[in-house]
mmCIF file with all atom_site columns, C-alpha atoms in Angstrom:
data_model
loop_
_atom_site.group_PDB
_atom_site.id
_atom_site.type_symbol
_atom_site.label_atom_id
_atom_site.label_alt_id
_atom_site.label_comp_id
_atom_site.label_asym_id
_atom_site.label_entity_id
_atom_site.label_seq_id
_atom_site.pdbx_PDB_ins_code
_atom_site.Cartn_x
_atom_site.Cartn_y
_atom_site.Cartn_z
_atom_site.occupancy
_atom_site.B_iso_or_equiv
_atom_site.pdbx_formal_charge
_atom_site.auth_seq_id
_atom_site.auth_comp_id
_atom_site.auth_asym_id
_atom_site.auth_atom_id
_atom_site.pdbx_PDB_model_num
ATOM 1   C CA . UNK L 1 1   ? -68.454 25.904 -64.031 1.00 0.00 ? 1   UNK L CA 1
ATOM 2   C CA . UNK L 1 2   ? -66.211 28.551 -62.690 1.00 0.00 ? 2   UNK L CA 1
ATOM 3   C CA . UNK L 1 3   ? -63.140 30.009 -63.971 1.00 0.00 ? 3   UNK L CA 1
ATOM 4   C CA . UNK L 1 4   ? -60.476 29.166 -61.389 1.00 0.00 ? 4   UNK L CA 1
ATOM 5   C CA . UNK L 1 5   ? -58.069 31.868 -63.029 1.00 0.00 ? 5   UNK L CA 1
ATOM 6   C CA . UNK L 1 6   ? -61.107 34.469 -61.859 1.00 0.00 ? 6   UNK L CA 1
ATOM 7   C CA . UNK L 1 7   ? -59.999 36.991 -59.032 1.00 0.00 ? 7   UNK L CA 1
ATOM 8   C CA . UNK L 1 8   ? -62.660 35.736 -56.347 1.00 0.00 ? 8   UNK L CA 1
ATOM 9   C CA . UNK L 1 9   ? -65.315 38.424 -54.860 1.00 0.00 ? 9   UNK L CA 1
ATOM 10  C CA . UNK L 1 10  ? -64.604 38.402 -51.338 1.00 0.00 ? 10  UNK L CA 1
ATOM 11  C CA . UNK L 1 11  ? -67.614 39.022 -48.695 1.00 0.00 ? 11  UNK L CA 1
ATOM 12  C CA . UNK L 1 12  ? -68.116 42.544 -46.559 1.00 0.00 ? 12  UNK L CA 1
ATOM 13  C CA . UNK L 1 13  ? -68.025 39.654 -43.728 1.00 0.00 ? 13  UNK L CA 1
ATOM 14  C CA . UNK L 1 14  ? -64.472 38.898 -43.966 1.00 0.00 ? 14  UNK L CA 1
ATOM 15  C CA . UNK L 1 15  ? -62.287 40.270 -41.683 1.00 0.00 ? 15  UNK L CA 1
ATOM 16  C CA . UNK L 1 16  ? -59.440 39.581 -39.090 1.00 0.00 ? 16  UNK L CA 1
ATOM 17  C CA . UNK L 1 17  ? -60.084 38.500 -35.788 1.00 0.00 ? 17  UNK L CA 1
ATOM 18  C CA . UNK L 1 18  ? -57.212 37.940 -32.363 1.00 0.00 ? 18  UNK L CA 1
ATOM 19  C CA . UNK L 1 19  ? -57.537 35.349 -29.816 1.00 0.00 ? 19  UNK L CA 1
ATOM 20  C CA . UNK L 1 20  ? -55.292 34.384 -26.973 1.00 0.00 ? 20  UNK L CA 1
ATOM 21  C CA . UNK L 1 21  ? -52.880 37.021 -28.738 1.00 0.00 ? 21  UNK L CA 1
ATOM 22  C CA . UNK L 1 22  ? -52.849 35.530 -32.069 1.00 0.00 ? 22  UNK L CA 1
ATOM 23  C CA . UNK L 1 23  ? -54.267 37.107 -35.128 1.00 0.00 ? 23  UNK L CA 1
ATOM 24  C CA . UNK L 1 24  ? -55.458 35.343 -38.243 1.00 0.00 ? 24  UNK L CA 1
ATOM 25  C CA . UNK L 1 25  ? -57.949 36.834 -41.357 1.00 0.00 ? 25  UNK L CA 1
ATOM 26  C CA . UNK L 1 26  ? -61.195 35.203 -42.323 1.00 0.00 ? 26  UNK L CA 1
ATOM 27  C CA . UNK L 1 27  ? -61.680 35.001 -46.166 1.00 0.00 ? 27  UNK L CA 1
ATOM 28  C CA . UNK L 1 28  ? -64.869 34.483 -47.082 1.00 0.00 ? 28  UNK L CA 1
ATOM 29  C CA . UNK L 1 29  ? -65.525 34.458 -51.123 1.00 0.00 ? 29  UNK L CA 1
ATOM 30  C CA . UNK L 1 30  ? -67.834 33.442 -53.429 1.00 0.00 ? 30  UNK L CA 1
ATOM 31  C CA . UNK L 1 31  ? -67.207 30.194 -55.542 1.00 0.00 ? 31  UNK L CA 1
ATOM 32  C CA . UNK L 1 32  ? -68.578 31.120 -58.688 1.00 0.00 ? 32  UNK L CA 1
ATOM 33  C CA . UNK L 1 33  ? -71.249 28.662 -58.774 1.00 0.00 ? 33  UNK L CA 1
ATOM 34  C CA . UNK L 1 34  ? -73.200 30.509 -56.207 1.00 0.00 ? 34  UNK L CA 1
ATOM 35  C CA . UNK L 1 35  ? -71.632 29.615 -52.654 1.00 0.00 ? 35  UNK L CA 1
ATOM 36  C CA . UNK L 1 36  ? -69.630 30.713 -50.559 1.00 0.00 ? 36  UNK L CA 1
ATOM 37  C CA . UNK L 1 37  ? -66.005 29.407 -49.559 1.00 0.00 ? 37  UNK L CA 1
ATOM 38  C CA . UNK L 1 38  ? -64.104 30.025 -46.423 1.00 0.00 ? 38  UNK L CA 1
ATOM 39  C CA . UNK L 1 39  ? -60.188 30.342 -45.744 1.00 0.00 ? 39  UNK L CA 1
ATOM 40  C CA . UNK L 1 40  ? -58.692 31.894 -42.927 1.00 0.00 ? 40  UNK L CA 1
ATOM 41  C CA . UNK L 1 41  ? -55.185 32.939 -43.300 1.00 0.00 ? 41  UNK L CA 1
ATOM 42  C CA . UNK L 1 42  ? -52.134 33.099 -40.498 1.00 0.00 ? 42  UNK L CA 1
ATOM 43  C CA . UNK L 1 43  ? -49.945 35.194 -39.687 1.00 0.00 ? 43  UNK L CA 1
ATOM 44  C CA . UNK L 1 44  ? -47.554 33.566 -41.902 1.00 0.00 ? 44  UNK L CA 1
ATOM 45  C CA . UNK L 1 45  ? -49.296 33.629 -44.997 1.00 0.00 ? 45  UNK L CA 1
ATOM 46  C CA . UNK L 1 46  ? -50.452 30.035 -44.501 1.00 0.00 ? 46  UNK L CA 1
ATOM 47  C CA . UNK L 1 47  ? -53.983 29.059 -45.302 1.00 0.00 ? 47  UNK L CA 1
ATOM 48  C CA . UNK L 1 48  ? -56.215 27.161 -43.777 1.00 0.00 ? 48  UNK L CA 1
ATOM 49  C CA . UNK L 1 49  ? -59.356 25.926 -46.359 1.00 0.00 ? 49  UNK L CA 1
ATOM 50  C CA . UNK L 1 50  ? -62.908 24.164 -45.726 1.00 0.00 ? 50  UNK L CA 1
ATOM 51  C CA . UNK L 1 51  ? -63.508 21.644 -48.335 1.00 0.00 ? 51  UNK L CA 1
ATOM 52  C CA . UNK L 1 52  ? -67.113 22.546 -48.959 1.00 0.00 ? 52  UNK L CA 1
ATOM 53  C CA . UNK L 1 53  ? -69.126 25.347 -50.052 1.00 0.00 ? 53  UNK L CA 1
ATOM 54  C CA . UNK L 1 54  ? -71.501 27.710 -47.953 1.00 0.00 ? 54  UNK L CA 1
ATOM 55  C CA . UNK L 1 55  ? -74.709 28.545 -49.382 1.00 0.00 ? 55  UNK L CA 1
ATOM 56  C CA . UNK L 1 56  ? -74.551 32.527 -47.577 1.00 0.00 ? 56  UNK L CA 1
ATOM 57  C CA . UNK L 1 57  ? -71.889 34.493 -46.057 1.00 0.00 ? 57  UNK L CA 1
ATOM 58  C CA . UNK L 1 58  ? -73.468 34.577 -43.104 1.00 0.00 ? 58  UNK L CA 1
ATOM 59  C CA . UNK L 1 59  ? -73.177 30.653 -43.127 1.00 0.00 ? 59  UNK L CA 1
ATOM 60  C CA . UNK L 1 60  ? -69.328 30.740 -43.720 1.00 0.00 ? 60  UNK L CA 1
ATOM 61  C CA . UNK L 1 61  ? -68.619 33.339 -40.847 1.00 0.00 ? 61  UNK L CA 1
ATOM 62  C CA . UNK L 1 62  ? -70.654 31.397 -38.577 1.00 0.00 ? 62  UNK L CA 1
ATOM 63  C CA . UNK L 1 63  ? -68.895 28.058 -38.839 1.00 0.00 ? 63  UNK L CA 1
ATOM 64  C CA . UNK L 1 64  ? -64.911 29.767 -38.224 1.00 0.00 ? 64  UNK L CA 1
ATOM 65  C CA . UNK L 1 65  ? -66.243 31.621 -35.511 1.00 0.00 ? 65  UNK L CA 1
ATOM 66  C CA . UNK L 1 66  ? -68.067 28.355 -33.870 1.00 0.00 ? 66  UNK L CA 1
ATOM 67  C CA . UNK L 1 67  ? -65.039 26.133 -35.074 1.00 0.00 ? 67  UNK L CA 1
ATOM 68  C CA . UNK L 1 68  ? -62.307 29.304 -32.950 1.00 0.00 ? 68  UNK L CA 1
ATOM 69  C CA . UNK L 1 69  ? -64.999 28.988 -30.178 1.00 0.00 ? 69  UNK L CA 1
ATOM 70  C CA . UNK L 1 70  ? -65.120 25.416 -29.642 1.00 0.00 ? 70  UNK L CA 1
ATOM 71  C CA . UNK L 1 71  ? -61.363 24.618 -30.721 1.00 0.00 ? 71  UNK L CA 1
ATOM 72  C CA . UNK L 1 72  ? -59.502 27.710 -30.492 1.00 0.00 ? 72  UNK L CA 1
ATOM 73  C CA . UNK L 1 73  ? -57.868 29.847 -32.977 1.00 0.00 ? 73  UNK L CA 1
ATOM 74  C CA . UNK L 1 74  ? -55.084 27.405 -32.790 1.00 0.00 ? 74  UNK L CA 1
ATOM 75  C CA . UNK L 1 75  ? -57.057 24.905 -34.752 1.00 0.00 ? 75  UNK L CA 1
ATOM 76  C CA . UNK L 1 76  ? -57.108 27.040 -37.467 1.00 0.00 ? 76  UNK L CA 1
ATOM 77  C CA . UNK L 1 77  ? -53.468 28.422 -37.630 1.00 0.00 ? 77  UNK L CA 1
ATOM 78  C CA . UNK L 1 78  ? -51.907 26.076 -40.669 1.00 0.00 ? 78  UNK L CA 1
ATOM 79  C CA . UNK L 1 79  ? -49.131 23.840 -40.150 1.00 0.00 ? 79  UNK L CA 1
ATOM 80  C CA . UNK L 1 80  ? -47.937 21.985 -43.132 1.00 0.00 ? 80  UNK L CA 1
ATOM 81  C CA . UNK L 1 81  ? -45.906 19.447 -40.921 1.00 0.00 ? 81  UNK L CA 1
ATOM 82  C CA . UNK L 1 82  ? -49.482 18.541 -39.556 1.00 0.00 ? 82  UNK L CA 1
ATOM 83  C CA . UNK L 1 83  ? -49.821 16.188 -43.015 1.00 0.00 ? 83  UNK L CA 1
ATOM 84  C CA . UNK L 1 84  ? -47.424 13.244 -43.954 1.00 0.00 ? 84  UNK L CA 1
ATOM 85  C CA . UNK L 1 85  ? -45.676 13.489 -47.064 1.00 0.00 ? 85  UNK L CA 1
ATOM 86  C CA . UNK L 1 86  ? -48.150 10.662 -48.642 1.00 0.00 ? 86  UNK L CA 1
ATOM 87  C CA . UNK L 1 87  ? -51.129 12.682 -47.134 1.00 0.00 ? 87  UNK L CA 1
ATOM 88  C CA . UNK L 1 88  ? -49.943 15.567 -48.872 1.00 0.00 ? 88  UNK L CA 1
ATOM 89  C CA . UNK L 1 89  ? -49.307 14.356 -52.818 1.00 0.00 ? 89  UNK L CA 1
ATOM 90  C CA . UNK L 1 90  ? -52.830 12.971 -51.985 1.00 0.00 ? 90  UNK L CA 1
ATOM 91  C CA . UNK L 1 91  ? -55.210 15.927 -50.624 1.00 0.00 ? 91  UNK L CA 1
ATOM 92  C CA . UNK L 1 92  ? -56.978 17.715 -53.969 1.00 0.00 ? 92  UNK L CA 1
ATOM 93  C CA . UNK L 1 93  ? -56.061 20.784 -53.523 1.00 0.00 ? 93  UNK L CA 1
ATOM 94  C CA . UNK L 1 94  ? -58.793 23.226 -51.990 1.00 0.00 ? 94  UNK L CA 1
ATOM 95  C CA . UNK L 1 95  ? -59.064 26.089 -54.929 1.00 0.00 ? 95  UNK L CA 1
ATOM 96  C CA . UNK L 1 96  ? -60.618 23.473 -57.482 1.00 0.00 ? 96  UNK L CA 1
ATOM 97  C CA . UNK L 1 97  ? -57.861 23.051 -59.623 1.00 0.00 ? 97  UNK L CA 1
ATOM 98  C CA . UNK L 1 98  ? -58.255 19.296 -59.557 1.00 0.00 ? 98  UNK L CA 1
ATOM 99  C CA . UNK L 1 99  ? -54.095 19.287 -59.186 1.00 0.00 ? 99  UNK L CA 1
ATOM 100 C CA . UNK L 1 100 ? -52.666 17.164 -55.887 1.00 0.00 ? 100 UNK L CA 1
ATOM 101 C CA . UNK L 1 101 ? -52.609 19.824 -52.926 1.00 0.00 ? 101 UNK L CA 1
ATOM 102 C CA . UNK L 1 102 ? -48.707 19.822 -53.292 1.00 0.00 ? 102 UNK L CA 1
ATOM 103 C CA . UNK L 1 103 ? -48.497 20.423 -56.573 1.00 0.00 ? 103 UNK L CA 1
ATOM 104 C CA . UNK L 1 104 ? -51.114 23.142 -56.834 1.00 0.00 ? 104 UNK L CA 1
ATOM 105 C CA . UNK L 1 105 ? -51.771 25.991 -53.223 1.00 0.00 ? 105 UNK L CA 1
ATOM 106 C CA . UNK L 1 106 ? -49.603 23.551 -51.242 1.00 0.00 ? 106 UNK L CA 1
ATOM 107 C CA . UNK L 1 107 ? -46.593 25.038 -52.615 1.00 0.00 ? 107 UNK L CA 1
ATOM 108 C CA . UNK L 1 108 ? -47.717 27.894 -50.320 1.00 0.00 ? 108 UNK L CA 1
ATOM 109 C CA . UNK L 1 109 ? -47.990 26.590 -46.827 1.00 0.00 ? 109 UNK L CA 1
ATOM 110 C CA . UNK L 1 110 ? -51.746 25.516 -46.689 1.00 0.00 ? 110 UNK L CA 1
ATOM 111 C CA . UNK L 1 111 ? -53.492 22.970 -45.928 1.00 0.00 ? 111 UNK L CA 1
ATOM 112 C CA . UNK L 1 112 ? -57.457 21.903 -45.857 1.00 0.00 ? 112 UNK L CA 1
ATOM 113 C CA . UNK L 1 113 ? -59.205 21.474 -42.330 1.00 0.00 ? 113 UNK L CA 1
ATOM 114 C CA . UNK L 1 114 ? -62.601 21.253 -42.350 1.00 0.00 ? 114 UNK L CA 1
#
């Protein structure tokens, strides 16, 4: 099991990336249980989290470039008005703290996409 208190060792892959004149940074990390995990962060300090695990970098850059392709970067530019307060005290929190979302990394502005 990982310790979620651990600074995380961020990939050589991550990086920022501007589309349609908006800029966001793709975090790309590994787990501590041998995966990878993705968040890409907005302008505004708001993250946006996938729920699972990547088994390579390589894996993890591929699916936020595919999901910017396909959506556009606005899909993954975090809104927290995009959740209902219920949704929100009921979303586990991405970073594996097993806290609610809101009471945990919600308190910053993100919220889980994929």
């Amino acid at each position: 099991m990982s310790d979620i208190h651990a600074e995380p060792i961020f990939s050589t892959l991550s990086r920022d990336i501007e589309r349609d004149g908006k800029r966001v940074w793709i975090e790309i990390f590994d787990d501590g249980e041998g995966g990878w995990r993705l968040e890409v962060v907005d302008e505004h300090g708001n993250f946006t989290g996938w729920l699972a695990s990547f088994a390579t970098e390589q894996e993890a850059l591929d699916e936020v470039l595919r999901t910017i392709e396909q959506e556009g970067i606005d899909s993954v530019i975090a809104s927290i008005s995009d959740f209902s307060d219920d949704e929100l005290l009921v979303i586990p929190c991405p970073c594996g703290s097993g806290k609610p979302f809101t009471l945990c990394c919600g308190d910053s502005g993100a919220r889980v996409l994929h």
